[in-house]
XYZ file of C-alpha atoms in Angstrom:
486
model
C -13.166 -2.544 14.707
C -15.552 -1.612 12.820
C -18.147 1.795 12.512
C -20.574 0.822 14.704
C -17.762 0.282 16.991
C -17.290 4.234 16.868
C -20.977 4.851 17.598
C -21.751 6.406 14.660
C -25.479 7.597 14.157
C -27.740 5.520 11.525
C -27.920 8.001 9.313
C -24.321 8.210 8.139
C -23.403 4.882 9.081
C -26.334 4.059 6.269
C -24.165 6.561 3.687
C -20.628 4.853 4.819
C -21.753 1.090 3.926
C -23.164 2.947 0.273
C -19.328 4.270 0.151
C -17.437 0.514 0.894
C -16.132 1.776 4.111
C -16.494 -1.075 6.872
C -13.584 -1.030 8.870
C -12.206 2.637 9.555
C -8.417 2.962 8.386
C -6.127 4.115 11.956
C -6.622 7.865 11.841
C -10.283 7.102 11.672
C -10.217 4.894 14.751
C -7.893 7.045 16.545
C -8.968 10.388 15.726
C -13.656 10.233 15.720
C -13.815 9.351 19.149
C -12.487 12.178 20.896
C -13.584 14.546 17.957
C -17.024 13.493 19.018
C -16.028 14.146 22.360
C -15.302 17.677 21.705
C -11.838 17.905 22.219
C -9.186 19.910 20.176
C -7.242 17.374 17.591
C -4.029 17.568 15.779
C -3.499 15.034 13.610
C -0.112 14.024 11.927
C -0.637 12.141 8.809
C -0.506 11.981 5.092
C -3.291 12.117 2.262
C -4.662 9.485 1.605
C -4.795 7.965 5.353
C -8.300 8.535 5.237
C -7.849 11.608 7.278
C -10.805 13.084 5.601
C -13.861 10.750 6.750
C -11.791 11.082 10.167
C -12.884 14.366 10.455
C -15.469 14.598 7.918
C -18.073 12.095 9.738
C -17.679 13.086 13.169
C -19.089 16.480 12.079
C -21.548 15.204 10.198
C -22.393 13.513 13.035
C -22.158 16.691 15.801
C -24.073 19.072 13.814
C -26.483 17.155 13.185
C -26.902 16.012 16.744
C -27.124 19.968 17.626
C -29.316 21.215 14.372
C -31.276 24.354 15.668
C -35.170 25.305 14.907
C -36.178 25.453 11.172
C -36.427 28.677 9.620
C -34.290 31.828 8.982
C -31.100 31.407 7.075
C -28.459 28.660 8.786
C -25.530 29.657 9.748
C -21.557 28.336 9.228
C -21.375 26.750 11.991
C -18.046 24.085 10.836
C -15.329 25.467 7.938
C -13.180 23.321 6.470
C -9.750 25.063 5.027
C -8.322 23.580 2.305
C -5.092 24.492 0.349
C -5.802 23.814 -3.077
C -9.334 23.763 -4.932
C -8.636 19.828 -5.699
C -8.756 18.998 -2.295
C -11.821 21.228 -1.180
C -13.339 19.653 -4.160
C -12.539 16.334 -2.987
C -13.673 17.114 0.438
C -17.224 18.194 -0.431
C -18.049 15.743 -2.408
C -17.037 13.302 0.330
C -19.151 15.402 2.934
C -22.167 15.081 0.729
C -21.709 11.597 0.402
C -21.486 10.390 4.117
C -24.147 13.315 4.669
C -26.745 12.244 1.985
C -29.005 11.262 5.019
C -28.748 13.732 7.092
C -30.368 17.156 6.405
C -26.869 19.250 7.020
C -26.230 21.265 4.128
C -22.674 22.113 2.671
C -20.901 24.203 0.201
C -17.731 24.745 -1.472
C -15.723 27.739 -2.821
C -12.498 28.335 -4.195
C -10.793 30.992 -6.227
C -10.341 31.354 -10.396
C -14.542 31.356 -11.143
C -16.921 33.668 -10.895
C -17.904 33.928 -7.574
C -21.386 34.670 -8.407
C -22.632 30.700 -8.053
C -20.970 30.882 -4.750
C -22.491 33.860 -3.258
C -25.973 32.508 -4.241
C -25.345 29.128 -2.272
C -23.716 31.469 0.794
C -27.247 33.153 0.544
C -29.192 30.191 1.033
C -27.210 29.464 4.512
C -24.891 26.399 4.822
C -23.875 24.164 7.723
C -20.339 23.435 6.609
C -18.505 25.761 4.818
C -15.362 24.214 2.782
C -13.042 26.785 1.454
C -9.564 27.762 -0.189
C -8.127 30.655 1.927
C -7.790 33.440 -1.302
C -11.279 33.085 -2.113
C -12.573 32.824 1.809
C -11.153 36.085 2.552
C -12.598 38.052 -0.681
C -15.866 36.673 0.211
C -15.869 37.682 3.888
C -14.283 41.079 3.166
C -17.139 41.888 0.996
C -19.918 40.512 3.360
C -20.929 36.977 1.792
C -19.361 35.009 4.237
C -20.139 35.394 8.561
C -17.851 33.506 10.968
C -19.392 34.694 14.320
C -21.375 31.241 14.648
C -18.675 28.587 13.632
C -18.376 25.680 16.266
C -15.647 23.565 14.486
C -13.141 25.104 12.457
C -10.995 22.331 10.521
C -7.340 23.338 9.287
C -6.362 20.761 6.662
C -2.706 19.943 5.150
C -1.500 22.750 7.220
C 2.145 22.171 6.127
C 1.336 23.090 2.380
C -0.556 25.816 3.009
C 2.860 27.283 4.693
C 4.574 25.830 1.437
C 2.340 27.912 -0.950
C 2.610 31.226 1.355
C -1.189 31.350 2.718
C -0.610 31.088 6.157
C -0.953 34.909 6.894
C -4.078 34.093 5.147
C -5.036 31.718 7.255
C -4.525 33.882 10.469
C -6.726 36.572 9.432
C -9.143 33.936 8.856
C -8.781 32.696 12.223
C -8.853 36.060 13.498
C -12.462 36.532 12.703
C -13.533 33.241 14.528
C -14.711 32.801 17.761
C -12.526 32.144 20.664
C -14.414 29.807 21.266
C -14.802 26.640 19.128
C -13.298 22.865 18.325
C -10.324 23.402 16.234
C -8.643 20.544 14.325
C -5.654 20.503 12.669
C -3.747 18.151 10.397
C -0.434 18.489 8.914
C 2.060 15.614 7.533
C 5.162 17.405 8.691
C 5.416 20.090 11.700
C 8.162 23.363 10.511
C 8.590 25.600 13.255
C 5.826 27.873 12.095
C 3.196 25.264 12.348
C 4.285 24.264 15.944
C 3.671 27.608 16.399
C 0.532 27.499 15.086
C -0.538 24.460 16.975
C 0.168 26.479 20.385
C -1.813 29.024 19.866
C -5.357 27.719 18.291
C -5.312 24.200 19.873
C -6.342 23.950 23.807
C -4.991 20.665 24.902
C -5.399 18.762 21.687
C -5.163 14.700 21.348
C -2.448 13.895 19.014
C -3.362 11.476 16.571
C -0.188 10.250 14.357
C 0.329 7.651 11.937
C 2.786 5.620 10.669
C 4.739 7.447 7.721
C 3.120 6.744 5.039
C 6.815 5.028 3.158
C 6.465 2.032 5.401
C 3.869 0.963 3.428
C 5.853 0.369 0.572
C 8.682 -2.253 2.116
C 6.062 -4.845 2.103
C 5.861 -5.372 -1.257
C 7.057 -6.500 -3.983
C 7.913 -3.835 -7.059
C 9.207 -3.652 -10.501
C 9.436 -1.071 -12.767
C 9.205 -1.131 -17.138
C 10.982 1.940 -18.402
C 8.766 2.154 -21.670
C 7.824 4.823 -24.146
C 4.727 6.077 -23.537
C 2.857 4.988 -27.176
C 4.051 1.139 -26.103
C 2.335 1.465 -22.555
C -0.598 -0.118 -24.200
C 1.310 -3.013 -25.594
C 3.131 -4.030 -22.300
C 0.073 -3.895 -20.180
C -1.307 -6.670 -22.891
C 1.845 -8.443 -23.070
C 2.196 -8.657 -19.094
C -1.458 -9.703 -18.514
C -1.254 -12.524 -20.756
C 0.640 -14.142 -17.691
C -2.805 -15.836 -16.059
C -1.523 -15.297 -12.508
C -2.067 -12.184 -12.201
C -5.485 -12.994 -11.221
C -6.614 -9.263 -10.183
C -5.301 -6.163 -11.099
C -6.359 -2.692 -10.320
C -4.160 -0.330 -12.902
C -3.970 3.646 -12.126
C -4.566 5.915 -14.765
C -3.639 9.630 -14.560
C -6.609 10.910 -16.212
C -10.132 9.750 -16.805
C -10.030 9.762 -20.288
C -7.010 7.547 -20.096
C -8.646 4.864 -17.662
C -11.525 5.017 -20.841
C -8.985 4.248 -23.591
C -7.291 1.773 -21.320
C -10.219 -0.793 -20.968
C -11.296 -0.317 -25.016
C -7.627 -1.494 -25.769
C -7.872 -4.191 -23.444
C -11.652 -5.318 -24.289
C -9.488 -5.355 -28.282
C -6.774 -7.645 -26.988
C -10.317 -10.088 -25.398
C -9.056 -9.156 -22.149
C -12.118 -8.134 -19.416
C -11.826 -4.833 -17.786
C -13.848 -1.705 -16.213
C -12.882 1.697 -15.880
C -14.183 3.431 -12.570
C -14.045 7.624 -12.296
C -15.663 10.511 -11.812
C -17.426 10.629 -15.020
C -19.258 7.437 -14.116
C -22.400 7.515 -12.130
C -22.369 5.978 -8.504
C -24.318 2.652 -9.657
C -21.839 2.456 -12.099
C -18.896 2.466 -10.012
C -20.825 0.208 -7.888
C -21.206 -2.746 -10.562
C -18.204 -2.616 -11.738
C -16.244 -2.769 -8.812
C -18.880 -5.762 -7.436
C -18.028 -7.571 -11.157
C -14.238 -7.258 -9.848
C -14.358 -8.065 -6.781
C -16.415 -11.567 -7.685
C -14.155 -12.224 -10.675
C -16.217 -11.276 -13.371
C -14.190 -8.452 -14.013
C -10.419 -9.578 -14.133
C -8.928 -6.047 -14.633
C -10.322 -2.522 -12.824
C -8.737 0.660 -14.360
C -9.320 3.708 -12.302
C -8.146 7.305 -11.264
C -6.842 8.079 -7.584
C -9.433 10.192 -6.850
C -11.879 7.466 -7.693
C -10.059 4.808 -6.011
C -10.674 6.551 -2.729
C -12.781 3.989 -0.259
C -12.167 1.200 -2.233
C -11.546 -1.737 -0.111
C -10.378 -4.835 -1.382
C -8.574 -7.651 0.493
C -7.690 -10.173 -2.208
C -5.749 -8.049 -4.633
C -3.101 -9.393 -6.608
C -1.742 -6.994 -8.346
C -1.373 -3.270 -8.579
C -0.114 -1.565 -11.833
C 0.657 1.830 -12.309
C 0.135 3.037 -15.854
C 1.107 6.696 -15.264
C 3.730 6.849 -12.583
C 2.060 9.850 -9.913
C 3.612 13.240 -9.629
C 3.240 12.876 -5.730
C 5.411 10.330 -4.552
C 3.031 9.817 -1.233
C -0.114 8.693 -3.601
C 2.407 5.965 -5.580
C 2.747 4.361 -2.061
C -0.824 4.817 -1.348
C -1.650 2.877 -4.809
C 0.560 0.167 -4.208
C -0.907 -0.083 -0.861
C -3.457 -1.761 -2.273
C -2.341 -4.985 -2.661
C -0.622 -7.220 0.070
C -3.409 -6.637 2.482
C -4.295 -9.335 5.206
C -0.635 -11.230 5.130
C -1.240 -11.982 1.144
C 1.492 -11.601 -0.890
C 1.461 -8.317 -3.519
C 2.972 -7.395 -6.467
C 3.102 -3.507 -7.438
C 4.273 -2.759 -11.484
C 5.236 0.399 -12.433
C 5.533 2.134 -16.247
C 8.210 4.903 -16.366
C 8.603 6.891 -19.652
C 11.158 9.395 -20.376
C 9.030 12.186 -19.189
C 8.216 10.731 -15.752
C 12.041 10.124 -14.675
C 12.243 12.857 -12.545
C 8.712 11.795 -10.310
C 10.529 8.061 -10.304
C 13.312 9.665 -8.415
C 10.912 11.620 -5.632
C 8.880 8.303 -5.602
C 12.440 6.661 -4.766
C 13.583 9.085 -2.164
C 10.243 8.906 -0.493
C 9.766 4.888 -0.118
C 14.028 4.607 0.706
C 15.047 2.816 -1.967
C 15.292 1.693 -5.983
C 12.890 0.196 -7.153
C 13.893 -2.781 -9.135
C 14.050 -2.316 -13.013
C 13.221 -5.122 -15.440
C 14.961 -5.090 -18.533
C 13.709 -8.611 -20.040
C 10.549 -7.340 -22.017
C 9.732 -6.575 -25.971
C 8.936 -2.568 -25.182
C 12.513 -1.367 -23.712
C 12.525 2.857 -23.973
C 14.231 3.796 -27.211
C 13.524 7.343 -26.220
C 16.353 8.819 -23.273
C 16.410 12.204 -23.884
C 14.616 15.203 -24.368
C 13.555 15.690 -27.739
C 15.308 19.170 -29.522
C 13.279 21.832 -30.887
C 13.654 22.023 -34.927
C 15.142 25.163 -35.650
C 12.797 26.915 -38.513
C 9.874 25.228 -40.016
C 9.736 24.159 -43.615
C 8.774 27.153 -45.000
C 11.323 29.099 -43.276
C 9.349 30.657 -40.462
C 10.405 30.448 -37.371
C 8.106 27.617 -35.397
C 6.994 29.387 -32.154
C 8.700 27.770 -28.932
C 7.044 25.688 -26.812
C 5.711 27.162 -23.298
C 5.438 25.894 -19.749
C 6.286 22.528 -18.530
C 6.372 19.425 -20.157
C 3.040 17.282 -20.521
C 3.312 13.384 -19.271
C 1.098 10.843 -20.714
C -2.484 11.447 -19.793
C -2.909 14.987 -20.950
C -3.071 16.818 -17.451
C -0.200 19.257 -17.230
C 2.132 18.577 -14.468
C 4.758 20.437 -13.002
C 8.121 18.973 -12.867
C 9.625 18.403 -9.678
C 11.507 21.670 -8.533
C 9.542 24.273 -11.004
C 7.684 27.195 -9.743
C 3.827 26.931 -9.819
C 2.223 29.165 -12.515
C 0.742 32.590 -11.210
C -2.402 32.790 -11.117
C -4.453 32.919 -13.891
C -7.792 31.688 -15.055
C -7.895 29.528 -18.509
C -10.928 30.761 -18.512
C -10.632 34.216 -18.791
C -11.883 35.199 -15.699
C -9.745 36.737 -12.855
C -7.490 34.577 -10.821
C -4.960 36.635 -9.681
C -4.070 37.407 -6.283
C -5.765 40.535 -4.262
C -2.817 42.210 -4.352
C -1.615 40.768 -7.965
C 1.724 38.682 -6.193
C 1.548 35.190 -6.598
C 1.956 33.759 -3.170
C 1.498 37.060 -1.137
C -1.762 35.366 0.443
C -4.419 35.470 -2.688
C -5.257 32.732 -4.713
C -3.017 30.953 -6.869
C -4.173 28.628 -9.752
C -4.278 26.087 -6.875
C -7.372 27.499 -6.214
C -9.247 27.512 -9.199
C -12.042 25.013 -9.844
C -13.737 23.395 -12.668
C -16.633 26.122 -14.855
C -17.390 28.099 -11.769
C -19.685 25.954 -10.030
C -20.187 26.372 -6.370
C -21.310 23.049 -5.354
C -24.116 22.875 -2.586
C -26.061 20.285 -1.156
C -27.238 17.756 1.434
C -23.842 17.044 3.033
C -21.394 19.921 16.731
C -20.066 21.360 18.577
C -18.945 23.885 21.076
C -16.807 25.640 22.494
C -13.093 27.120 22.398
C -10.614 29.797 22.364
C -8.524 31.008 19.159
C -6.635 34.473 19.440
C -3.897 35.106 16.944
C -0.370 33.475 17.080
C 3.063 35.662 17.253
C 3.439 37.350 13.270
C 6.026 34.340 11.449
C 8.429 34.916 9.417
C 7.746 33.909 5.573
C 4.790 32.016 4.517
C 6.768 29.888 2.218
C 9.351 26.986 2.505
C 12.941 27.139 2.936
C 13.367 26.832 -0.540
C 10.941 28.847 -1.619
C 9.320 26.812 -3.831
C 5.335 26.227 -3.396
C 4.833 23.174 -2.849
C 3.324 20.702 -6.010
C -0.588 20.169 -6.456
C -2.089 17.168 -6.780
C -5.288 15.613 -4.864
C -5.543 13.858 -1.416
């Protein structure tokens, strides 16, 4: 199966081949056919299925097939509702990818900026609109943002937007509408409130579902290094040294970290590229061609960069920084052991990333093995105390928030309330109403220096009235559920 299989239009089928995507993933092949056909869709599956082109192109593809007269300001006619300001993020920049030939124009917002970037690329008019609810409503509430046109209306991750209490903010957004329009929905697990949901804004959807995603992970073979994180460096060298690991694609957390990652290894004479967002496309492009004909023995990337990356002779995958999402370790180490080949996934643990080893473990069913044999064994197994006074005798200040694993991102440990809202910035975050998780805009929300993004980046007709008023907007537990990107 490939694209052209799913009669995809020149155009974006031009843009895919740019991106490495040849053969669509199983959401893909299951879900753009009848999503091009017009019908409703709910689709069960996790990030990183590539769920996103599976709605993504066949949109593309619709609105551009239905692209009015030139002139006067376009209207939304598709909006994509995201939960957290990574993922719209992600999701834009994918739609102006497959889009780049087409002359559909898209823009994202999201909460935690100034929203004075995004009301001048509202004003310009915008095919698809690709939003975080907080930041959606305040914009339509004060006139920036007019529903009356939209044709397809796409409900993303549906499950954690119930987790981090925006779902009453997602039925006033429904609310305003039409009742008419192609509504598609996609949520990795189905509470009772999104069942709900699913009755009352779908008209006889297909159901698209996919294998859970911790299948993936019984089909090959792992090992984890508990080592302290300034020895990271020094195992990666010592293990590669071993000249059968032929190819090896290592995750970083940050992009920074993939950086310092290759300059230690070009040190140690041993070849390797970085690939992230910080690159430019060509960039990415070379060095993933110089991997994938040998010239390259090691590629070092972030998940977000690894997206669309296709290759089918991959020896190993190793995971510098273990992931704080459990789903995306199984999604790395997916990687490898493609096409009946035999794979090998590696895995660095220190002290600080116990407790995501244990969600990784609960999510793929089992321990993963530990080897002890190797010259960098953890001397560090607890928590490090807090010195009492400094030197001088004044009192050192405590530290705040939660504890920073290697690669310099904060990350919330498994269990612990998400921050309110607040901008780093300085500018205003908080909710509408000032309650974290009362519907406005958490820090979820908030994007990188206040840039709405705009650019280059279908279909009728449906019914939507509001669903019976649920009970909380949160989870059982109450907790929001953790961010991360798709």
């Amino acid at each position: 199966m490939t694209f052209e299989n799913l009669n995809i239009i020149p155009p974006i089928l031009k843009a895919l081949a740019q991106e490495n995507y040849t053969t669509p993933t199983p959401i893909q092949e299951k879900a753009i056919p009848p999503v091009l056909e017009g019908r409703d869709l709910l689709g069960c599956a996790q990030t990183g299925t590539g769920k996103t082109a599976a709605f993504s192109v066949p949109i593309l593809q619709l609105l551009s097939k239905g692209q009015g007269a030139k002139g006067g300001k376009r209207p939304i006619r598709s909006l994509i509702l995201t939960p957290t300001r990574e993922l719209a993020i992600q999701i834009h920049d994918n739609l102006q990818a497959y889009g780049r030939y087409t002359s559909l124009r898209s823009c994202v917002i999201f909460g935690g900026v100034s929203q004075k970037p995004q009301e001048a690329a509202l004003g310009q008019g915008v095919d698809i609109l690709v939003a975080t609810p907080g930041r959606l409503l305040d914009l339509m509430n004060q006139g920036f943002v007019d529903l009356r046109q939209l044709q397809i209306f796409v409900l993303d991750e549906a499950d954690r937007m119930l987790d981090m209490g925006f779902i009453h903010d997602v039925k006033r957004i429904v609310a305003k509408t039409p009742s008419k329009k192609q509504t598609l929905l996609f949520s990795a697990t189905m509470p009772p409130e999104i069942a709900q949901m699913v009755k009352n804004i779908l008209i006889d959807p297909v159901k698209v579902e996919i294998t859970p995603v911790s299948s993936t992970a019984q089909k090959i073979a792992q090992s984890l290094y508990f080592v302290d994180k300034e020895n990271k460096q020094k195992l990666l060298i010592h293990l590669l040294q071993d000249k059968s690991i032929a190819s090896v694609l290592v995750f970083t957390r940050t992009k920074h970290g993939a950086d310092r990652v290759v300059r230690d290894l070009s040190k140690a004479g041993i070849s390797g590229q970085a690939i992230h967002g910080n690159k430019s496309q060509n960039a990415r492009q070379a060095a993933l061609n110089n991997f994938k004909n040998g010239a390259t023995r090691v590629l070092v990337a972030t998940d977000i960069a690894a997206r669309g990356i296709d290759i089918d002779e991959l020896s190993h995958v190793i995971n510098f920084n273990l992931p704080n999402i459990p789903e995306t370790y199984v999604h790395r180490i997916g990687r490898t052991g493609r096409a009946g080949l035999s794979g090998t996934a590696i895995s660095f643990c220190e002290f600080e990333e116990k407790p995501y080893l244990k969600d990784i473990e609960k999510v793929i069913g089992k321990t993963v093995p530990v080897v002890t044999d190797h010259p960098y064994p953890m001397q560090v197994t607890a928590a490090q105390p807090e010195p009492a006074s400094a030197p001088s005798g004044q009192q050192k200040r405590a530290k705040q928030g939660p504890t920073r694993p290697s690669g310099g991102r904060s990350a919330r440990t498994p269990g612990q309330p998400q921050p309110a809202a607040a901008n780093r910035q300085g500018q205003s975050g908080s909710s509408r109403d000032g309650k974290p998780g009362s519907g406005g805009r958490s820090r979820a929300e908030a994007g990188p220096k206040g840039q709405a993004r705009s650019g280059p980046s279908s279909q009728p007709a449906r019914r939507g009235p509001l669903w019976p008023d649920s009970a909380s907007g949160r989870s059982a537990s109450g907790k929001p559920s953790r961010p991360g990107k798709a």
